[in-house]
């Protein structure tokens, strides 16, 4: 979805390096999420944010941190990358205003493929 | 602990056939069950979703069947087409937080 962009799209880094993945959205949504996708494991939630001042840990937050710089921007950091953080990372957004209408759709970005050597 | 179990891991179907993917959940507090479709190199996109107050929802060739007592739900793709070849994820969520718990995914291949 072009309304949710992620940079970089591909990144190769070395063990111990700090790396930041960035997500921007033009959908005007208040909620943003970071997931990682591993083969055979589906997508797992790392962190989520309901607004700039509301950030919450997901299922697998250890080794990750996030920053919500603005409503439209949500970045994911790996302070000291390790090989088992090699994965496909997705950012997603949703609009809490549609929740009561039953429209709980999350819109995903194109993903960042991260390789930690 | 995998709260949403999905099967099969991969599925090959002939064009025109019916594709069936199954999911089972454990948490009875789940109240929203979407299916996402993912093409190679793309992020997942919502395909169809159901709430537990109905047993079936149909949108075009795609149908969700929901069995609350068995805690199971399934995706049926009728008249499967090669363009349906993708990875399909079931998911579940609950409450106002709407955190999605995903199944492990099914890679569907529809042969021409």
PDB file of C-alpha atoms in Angstrom:
ATOM      1  CA  UNK A   1       0.000   0.000   0.000  1.00  0.00           C
ATOM      2  CA  UNK A   2       1.637   3.231  -1.188  1.00  0.00           C
ATOM      3  CA  UNK A   3       0.069   5.131   1.732  1.00  0.00           C
ATOM      4  CA  UNK A   4       2.389   3.295   4.137  1.00  0.00           C
ATOM      5  CA  UNK A   5       6.057   3.527   3.246  1.00  0.00           C
ATOM      6  CA  UNK A   6       9.031   1.847   4.845  1.00  0.00           C
ATOM      7  CA  UNK A   7      12.715   2.674   4.541  1.00  0.00           C
ATOM      8  CA  UNK A   8      15.026   1.040   3.811  1.00  0.00           C
ATOM      9  CA  UNK A   9      13.495  -1.823   1.836  1.00  0.00           C
ATOM     10  CA  UNK A  10      16.549  -3.983   2.264  1.00  0.00           C
ATOM     11  CA  UNK A  11      19.370  -3.772   4.771  1.00  0.00           C
ATOM     12  CA  UNK A  12      22.364  -5.920   5.551  1.00  0.00           C
ATOM     13  CA  UNK A  13      24.186  -5.180   8.766  1.00  0.00           C
ATOM     14  CA  UNK A  14      26.628  -6.800  11.151  1.00  0.00           C
ATOM     15  CA  UNK A  15      26.177  -8.155  14.637  1.00  0.00           C
ATOM     16  CA  UNK A  16      26.347  -5.423  17.261  1.00  0.00           C
ATOM     17  CA  UNK A  17      25.428  -2.566  14.956  1.00  0.00           C
ATOM     18  CA  UNK A  18      22.599  -0.158  15.725  1.00  0.00           C
ATOM     19  CA  UNK A  19      19.976   0.058  13.038  1.00  0.00           C
ATOM     20  CA  UNK A  20      16.775   2.020  12.575  1.00  0.00           C
ATOM     21  CA  UNK A  21      13.841   1.119  10.372  1.00  0.00           C
ATOM     22  CA  UNK A  22      11.453   3.914   9.504  1.00  0.00           C
ATOM     23  CA  UNK A  23       7.767   3.981   8.695  1.00  0.00           C
ATOM     24  CA  UNK A  24       5.684   6.850   7.373  1.00  0.00           C
ATOM     25  CA  UNK A  25       1.992   6.980   6.546  1.00  0.00           C
ATOM     26  CA  UNK A  26      -0.268   9.412   4.753  1.00  0.00           C
ATOM     27  CA  UNK A  27      -3.526   7.701   5.729  1.00  0.00           C
ATOM     28  CA  UNK A  28      -4.105   9.948   8.728  1.00  0.00           C
ATOM     29  CA  UNK A  29      -4.429   6.936  11.017  1.00  0.00           C
ATOM     30  CA  UNK A  30      -3.705   7.243  14.703  1.00  0.00           C
ATOM     31  CA  UNK A  31      -2.570   3.679  15.379  1.00  0.00           C
ATOM     32  CA  UNK A  32       0.720   2.241  14.142  1.00  0.00           C
ATOM     33  CA  UNK A  33       2.319  -1.178  14.578  1.00  0.00           C
ATOM     34  CA  UNK A  34       5.595  -2.992  13.984  1.00  0.00           C
ATOM     35  CA  UNK A  35       5.613  -6.718  13.145  1.00  0.00           C
ATOM     36  CA  UNK A  36       8.282  -9.188  12.161  1.00  0.00           C
ATOM     37  CA  UNK A  37       7.632 -12.080   9.796  1.00  0.00           C
ATOM     38  CA  UNK A  38       9.577 -15.311   9.953  1.00  0.00           C
ATOM     39  CA  UNK A  39       8.949 -18.399   7.796  1.00  0.00           C
ATOM     40  CA  UNK A  40       6.550 -20.772   9.526  1.00  0.00           C
ATOM     41  CA  UNK A  41       5.791 -18.314  12.325  1.00  0.00           C
ATOM     42  CA  UNK A  42       3.512 -15.817  10.649  1.00  0.00           C
ATOM     43  CA  UNK A  43       3.650 -12.209  11.817  1.00  0.00           C
ATOM     44  CA  UNK A  44       4.405 -11.341  15.406  1.00  0.00           C
ATOM     45  CA  UNK A  45       3.755  -7.969  17.019  1.00  0.00           C
ATOM     46  CA  UNK A  46       6.822  -6.118  18.302  1.00  0.00           C
ATOM     47  CA  UNK A  47       5.390  -2.748  19.410  1.00  0.00           C
ATOM     48  CA  UNK A  48       2.266  -0.723  18.825  1.00  0.00           C
ATOM     49  CA  UNK A  49       1.310   2.897  19.348  1.00  0.00           C
ATOM     50  CA  UNK A  50      -2.178   4.348  19.683  1.00  0.00           C
ATOM     51  CA  UNK A  51      -0.952   7.931  19.478  1.00  0.00           C
ATOM     52  CA  UNK A  52       2.261   9.897  19.884  1.00  0.00           C
ATOM     53  CA  UNK A  53       2.243   9.542  23.666  1.00  0.00           C
ATOM     54  CA  UNK A  54       0.957   5.972  23.874  1.00  0.00           C
ATOM     55  CA  UNK A  55       3.452   3.220  23.061  1.00  0.00           C
ATOM     56  CA  UNK A  56       3.032  -0.396  24.097  1.00  0.00           C
ATOM     57  CA  UNK A  57       5.088  -3.560  23.975  1.00  0.00           C
ATOM     58  CA  UNK A  58       3.892  -6.411  21.851  1.00  0.00           C
ATOM     59  CA  UNK A  59       4.581 -10.123  21.970  1.00  0.00           C
ATOM     60  CA  UNK A  60       8.310  -9.944  21.149  1.00  0.00           C
ATOM     61  CA  UNK A  61       9.675  -6.527  22.200  1.00  0.00           C
ATOM     62  CA  UNK A  62      12.980  -7.683  23.735  1.00  0.00           C
ATOM     63  CA  UNK A  63      15.935  -6.288  21.780  1.00  0.00           C
ATOM     64  CA  UNK A  64      13.819  -3.621  20.072  1.00  0.00           C
ATOM     65  CA  UNK A  65      12.797  -0.053  20.827  1.00  0.00           C
ATOM     66  CA  UNK A  66      10.490   2.366  19.046  1.00  0.00           C
ATOM     67  CA  UNK A  67       9.873   6.073  18.670  1.00  0.00           C
ATOM     68  CA  UNK A  68       6.690   7.789  17.525  1.00  0.00           C
ATOM     69  CA  UNK A  69       8.049  11.085  16.256  1.00  0.00           C
ATOM     70  CA  UNK A  70       4.732  12.304  14.915  1.00  0.00           C
ATOM     71  CA  UNK A  71       1.331  10.848  14.164  1.00  0.00           C
ATOM     72  CA  UNK A  72       2.601   9.869  10.734  1.00  0.00           C
ATOM     73  CA  UNK A  73       5.999   8.463  11.700  1.00  0.00           C
ATOM     74  CA  UNK A  74       6.929   5.389  13.719  1.00  0.00           C
ATOM     75  CA  UNK A  75      10.477   4.055  13.792  1.00  0.00           C
ATOM     76  CA  UNK A  76      11.866   0.749  15.044  1.00  0.00           C
ATOM     77  CA  UNK A  77      15.400   0.470  16.407  1.00  0.00           C
ATOM     78  CA  UNK A  78      17.649  -2.474  17.053  1.00  0.00           C
ATOM     79  CA  UNK A  79      20.217  -1.158  19.525  1.00  0.00           C
ATOM     80  CA  UNK A  80      22.649  -4.028  19.022  1.00  0.00           C
ATOM     81  CA  UNK A  81      21.598  -6.273  16.170  1.00  0.00           C
ATOM     82  CA  UNK A  82      21.998 -10.040  16.448  1.00  0.00           C
ATOM     83  CA  UNK A  83      21.633 -12.721  13.739  1.00  0.00           C
ATOM     84  CA  UNK A  84      18.298 -14.055  15.019  1.00  0.00           C
ATOM     85  CA  UNK A  85      16.806 -10.642  14.291  1.00  0.00           C
ATOM     86  CA  UNK A  86      17.182 -11.443  10.602  1.00  0.00           C
ATOM     87  CA  UNK A  87      13.603 -11.230   9.330  1.00  0.00           C
ATOM     88  CA  UNK A  88      11.086  -9.330   7.270  1.00  0.00           C
ATOM     89  CA  UNK A  89       9.749  -6.330   9.182  1.00  0.00           C
ATOM     90  CA  UNK A  90       6.374  -4.729   8.522  1.00  0.00           C
ATOM     91  CA  UNK A  91       4.831  -1.504   9.673  1.00  0.00           C
ATOM     92  CA  UNK A  92       1.040  -1.240   9.756  1.00  0.00           C
ATOM     93  CA  UNK A  93      -1.558   1.406  10.534  1.00  0.00           C
ATOM     94  CA  UNK A  94      -5.193   1.465  11.558  1.00  0.00           C
ATOM     95  CA  UNK A  95      -7.823   4.012  12.457  1.00  0.00           C
ATOM     96  CA  UNK A  96      -9.361   3.704  15.911  1.00  0.00           C
ATOM     97  CA  UNK A  97     -12.267   5.818  14.764  1.00  0.00           C
ATOM     98  CA  UNK A  98     -13.485   2.974  12.559  1.00  0.00           C
ATOM     99  CA  UNK A  99     -13.296   0.345  15.268  1.00  0.00           C
ATOM    100  CA  UNK A 100     -16.847   0.711  16.438  1.00  0.00           C
ATOM    101  CA  UNK A 101     -18.017   0.428  12.851  1.00  0.00           C
ATOM    102  CA  UNK A 102     -16.379  -2.952  12.661  1.00  0.00           C
ATOM    103  CA  UNK A 103     -13.702  -1.693  10.325  1.00  0.00           C
ATOM    104  CA  UNK A 104     -10.602  -2.870  12.128  1.00  0.00           C
ATOM    105  CA  UNK A 105      -8.438  -3.131   9.039  1.00  0.00           C
ATOM    106  CA  UNK A 106      -4.708  -2.825   9.449  1.00  0.00           C
ATOM    107  CA  UNK A 107      -2.869  -1.477   6.418  1.00  0.00           C
ATOM    108  CA  UNK A 108       0.620  -2.832   5.915  1.00  0.00           C
ATOM    109  CA  UNK A 109       3.662  -1.276   4.319  1.00  0.00           C
ATOM    110  CA  UNK A 110       5.804  -3.139   1.778  1.00  0.00           C
ATOM    111  CA  UNK A 111       8.236  -4.431   4.384  1.00  0.00           C
ATOM    112  CA  UNK A 112      11.944  -4.178   5.138  1.00  0.00           C
ATOM    113  CA  UNK A 113      14.118  -7.235   4.670  1.00  0.00           C
ATOM    114  CA  UNK A 114      16.816  -7.130   7.343  1.00  0.00           C
ATOM    115  CA  UNK A 115      19.813  -9.432   7.379  1.00  0.00           C
ATOM    116  CA  UNK A 116      22.153  -9.471  10.382  1.00  0.00           C
ATOM    117  CA  UNK A 117      25.468 -11.177   9.682  1.00  0.00           C
TER     118      UNK A 117
ATOM    119  CA  UNK B   1       2.403 -20.399  22.812  1.00  0.00           C
ATOM    120  CA  UNK B   2       0.625 -20.261  19.491  1.00  0.00           C
ATOM    121  CA  UNK B   3      -2.866 -18.975  20.106  1.00  0.00           C
ATOM    122  CA  UNK B   4      -3.979 -19.323  16.484  1.00  0.00           C
ATOM    123  CA  UNK B   5      -3.059 -22.544  14.701  1.00  0.00           C
ATOM    124  CA  UNK B   6      -3.282 -22.596  10.911  1.00  0.00           C
ATOM    125  CA  UNK B   7      -3.215 -25.508   8.473  1.00  0.00           C
ATOM    126  CA  UNK B   8      -2.090 -26.612   5.997  1.00  0.00           C
ATOM    127  CA  UNK B   9       1.303 -24.958   5.661  1.00  0.00           C
ATOM    128  CA  UNK B  10       1.103 -25.258   1.881  1.00  0.00           C
ATOM    129  CA  UNK B  11      -1.673 -26.081  -0.558  1.00  0.00           C
ATOM    130  CA  UNK B  12      -1.689 -26.828  -4.267  1.00  0.00           C
ATOM    131  CA  UNK B  13      -4.989 -26.621  -6.122  1.00  0.00           C
ATOM    132  CA  UNK B  14      -5.959 -26.907  -9.753  1.00  0.00           C
ATOM    133  CA  UNK B  15      -7.550 -23.919 -11.468  1.00  0.00           C
ATOM    134  CA  UNK B  16     -11.283 -23.965 -10.823  1.00  0.00           C
ATOM    135  CA  UNK B  17     -10.967 -26.014  -7.667  1.00  0.00           C
ATOM    136  CA  UNK B  18     -11.835 -25.123  -4.089  1.00  0.00           C
ATOM    137  CA  UNK B  19      -9.084 -24.035  -1.696  1.00  0.00           C
ATOM    138  CA  UNK B  20      -9.729 -24.551   2.009  1.00  0.00           C
ATOM    139  CA  UNK B  21      -7.535 -23.200   4.792  1.00  0.00           C
ATOM    140  CA  UNK B  22      -8.311 -23.894   8.428  1.00  0.00           C
ATOM    141  CA  UNK B  23      -7.566 -22.090  11.674  1.00  0.00           C
ATOM    142  CA  UNK B  24      -8.214 -22.922  15.301  1.00  0.00           C
ATOM    143  CA  UNK B  25      -7.966 -20.579  18.255  1.00  0.00           C
ATOM    144  CA  UNK B  26      -7.746 -21.049  21.997  1.00  0.00           C
ATOM    145  CA  UNK B  27      -8.707 -17.708  23.519  1.00  0.00           C
ATOM    146  CA  UNK B  28     -12.492 -17.412  23.765  1.00  0.00           C
ATOM    147  CA  UNK B  29     -12.130 -13.648  24.238  1.00  0.00           C
ATOM    148  CA  UNK B  30     -11.215 -13.231  20.569  1.00  0.00           C
ATOM    149  CA  UNK B  31     -14.026 -11.371  18.808  1.00  0.00           C
ATOM    150  CA  UNK B  32     -12.675 -10.468  15.387  1.00  0.00           C
ATOM    151  CA  UNK B  33     -11.271 -12.904  12.840  1.00  0.00           C
ATOM    152  CA  UNK B  34      -9.706 -11.484   9.660  1.00  0.00           C
ATOM    153  CA  UNK B  35      -7.921 -13.178   6.811  1.00  0.00           C
ATOM    154  CA  UNK B  36      -4.991 -11.435   5.157  1.00  0.00           C
ATOM    155  CA  UNK B  37      -3.557 -12.158   1.717  1.00  0.00           C
ATOM    156  CA  UNK B  38       0.106 -11.552   0.936  1.00  0.00           C
ATOM    157  CA  UNK B  39       1.736 -11.578  -2.484  1.00  0.00           C
ATOM    158  CA  UNK B  40       5.522 -11.961  -2.827  1.00  0.00           C
ATOM    159  CA  UNK B  41       7.333  -8.722  -2.085  1.00  0.00           C
ATOM    160  CA  UNK B  42       4.221  -7.080  -0.678  1.00  0.00           C
ATOM    161  CA  UNK B  43       2.754  -6.489   2.730  1.00  0.00           C
ATOM    162  CA  UNK B  44      -0.342  -8.421   3.842  1.00  0.00           C
ATOM    163  CA  UNK B  45      -3.703  -6.953   2.853  1.00  0.00           C
ATOM    164  CA  UNK B  46      -7.102  -7.612   4.394  1.00  0.00           C
ATOM    165  CA  UNK B  47      -9.118 -10.077   2.344  1.00  0.00           C
ATOM    166  CA  UNK B  48     -12.225 -10.741   4.427  1.00  0.00           C
ATOM    167  CA  UNK B  49     -13.159 -10.732   8.114  1.00  0.00           C
ATOM    168  CA  UNK B  50     -15.881 -12.099  10.380  1.00  0.00           C
ATOM    169  CA  UNK B  51     -17.210 -11.543  13.880  1.00  0.00           C
ATOM    170  CA  UNK B  52     -18.451 -14.437  16.046  1.00  0.00           C
ATOM    171  CA  UNK B  53     -22.099 -13.426  15.890  1.00  0.00           C
ATOM    172  CA  UNK B  54     -22.397 -14.924  12.394  1.00  0.00           C
ATOM    173  CA  UNK B  55     -21.445 -18.379  11.123  1.00  0.00           C
ATOM    174  CA  UNK B  56     -20.568 -17.450   7.577  1.00  0.00           C
ATOM    175  CA  UNK B  57     -19.531 -14.448   5.520  1.00  0.00           C
ATOM    176  CA  UNK B  58     -19.175 -14.428   1.763  1.00  0.00           C
ATOM    177  CA  UNK B  59     -17.499 -11.878  -0.472  1.00  0.00           C
ATOM    178  CA  UNK B  60     -17.322 -12.939  -4.080  1.00  0.00           C
ATOM    179  CA  UNK B  61     -15.387 -16.193  -4.346  1.00  0.00           C
ATOM    180  CA  UNK B  62     -14.146 -15.939  -0.752  1.00  0.00           C
ATOM    181  CA  UNK B  63     -16.120 -17.327   2.204  1.00  0.00           C
ATOM    182  CA  UNK B  64     -15.302 -17.523   5.891  1.00  0.00           C
ATOM    183  CA  UNK B  65     -16.996 -20.290   7.853  1.00  0.00           C
ATOM    184  CA  UNK B  66     -16.984 -19.826  11.621  1.00  0.00           C
ATOM    185  CA  UNK B  67     -17.693 -22.465  14.276  1.00  0.00           C
ATOM    186  CA  UNK B  68     -17.745 -20.797  17.673  1.00  0.00           C
ATOM    187  CA  UNK B  69     -18.294 -23.965  19.701  1.00  0.00           C
ATOM    188  CA  UNK B  70     -15.336 -25.685  18.057  1.00  0.00           C
ATOM    189  CA  UNK B  71     -13.243 -22.497  18.124  1.00  0.00           C
ATOM    190  CA  UNK B  72     -12.440 -22.925  14.463  1.00  0.00           C
ATOM    191  CA  UNK B  73     -12.777 -20.833  11.335  1.00  0.00           C
ATOM    192  CA  UNK B  74     -11.860 -21.481   7.749  1.00  0.00           C
ATOM    193  CA  UNK B  75     -11.374 -19.701   4.441  1.00  0.00           C
ATOM    194  CA  UNK B  76     -12.891 -21.189   1.313  1.00  0.00           C
ATOM    195  CA  UNK B  77     -11.825 -19.940  -2.100  1.00  0.00           C
ATOM    196  CA  UNK B  78     -14.230 -21.080  -4.771  1.00  0.00           C
ATOM    197  CA  UNK B  79     -13.218 -21.389  -8.427  1.00  0.00           C
ATOM    198  CA  UNK B  80      -9.582 -20.848  -7.475  1.00  0.00           C
ATOM    199  CA  UNK B  81      -7.521 -18.900 -10.021  1.00  0.00           C
ATOM    200  CA  UNK B  82      -3.752 -18.676 -10.611  1.00  0.00           C
ATOM    201  CA  UNK B  83      -3.979 -15.047  -9.478  1.00  0.00           C
ATOM    202  CA  UNK B  84      -5.062 -16.322  -6.058  1.00  0.00           C
ATOM    203  CA  UNK B  85      -1.600 -17.828  -5.570  1.00  0.00           C
ATOM    204  CA  UNK B  86      -0.328 -16.101  -2.443  1.00  0.00           C
ATOM    205  CA  UNK B  87       0.271 -16.639   1.249  1.00  0.00           C
ATOM    206  CA  UNK B  88      -2.834 -16.472   3.407  1.00  0.00           C
ATOM    207  CA  UNK B  89      -2.830 -15.631   7.100  1.00  0.00           C
ATOM    208  CA  UNK B  90      -5.692 -16.033   9.516  1.00  0.00           C
ATOM    209  CA  UNK B  91      -5.689 -13.795  12.563  1.00  0.00           C
ATOM    210  CA  UNK B  92      -7.693 -12.997  15.660  1.00  0.00           C
ATOM    211  CA  UNK B  93      -8.030 -10.046  17.998  1.00  0.00           C
ATOM    212  CA  UNK B  94      -9.974  -8.950  21.048  1.00  0.00           C
ATOM    213  CA  UNK B  95     -10.994  -5.868  22.929  1.00  0.00           C
ATOM    214  CA  UNK B  96     -10.306  -2.243  22.163  1.00  0.00           C
ATOM    215  CA  UNK B  97      -6.567  -2.776  21.692  1.00  0.00           C
ATOM    216  CA  UNK B  98      -7.184  -4.810  18.547  1.00  0.00           C
ATOM    217  CA  UNK B  99      -3.790  -6.508  18.639  1.00  0.00           C
ATOM    218  CA  UNK B 100      -3.776  -9.103  15.889  1.00  0.00           C
ATOM    219  CA  UNK B 101      -2.526 -12.615  16.654  1.00  0.00           C
ATOM    220  CA  UNK B 102      -1.622 -14.264  13.375  1.00  0.00           C
ATOM    221  CA  UNK B 103      -1.564 -17.877  12.292  1.00  0.00           C
ATOM    222  CA  UNK B 104       1.601 -19.274  10.721  1.00  0.00           C
ATOM    223  CA  UNK B 105       0.423 -18.812   7.134  1.00  0.00           C
ATOM    224  CA  UNK B 106      -0.541 -21.023   4.192  1.00  0.00           C
ATOM    225  CA  UNK B 107       1.212 -20.782   0.858  1.00  0.00           C
ATOM    226  CA  UNK B 108      -1.421 -21.396  -1.818  1.00  0.00           C
ATOM    227  CA  UNK B 109      -0.443 -22.336  -5.367  1.00  0.00           C
ATOM    228  CA  UNK B 110      -3.166 -22.546  -7.997  1.00  0.00           C
ATOM    229  CA  UNK B 111      -2.026 -24.442 -11.059  1.00  0.00           C
ATOM    230  CA  UNK B 112      -3.230 -23.203 -14.478  1.00  0.00           C
TER     231      UNK B 112
END
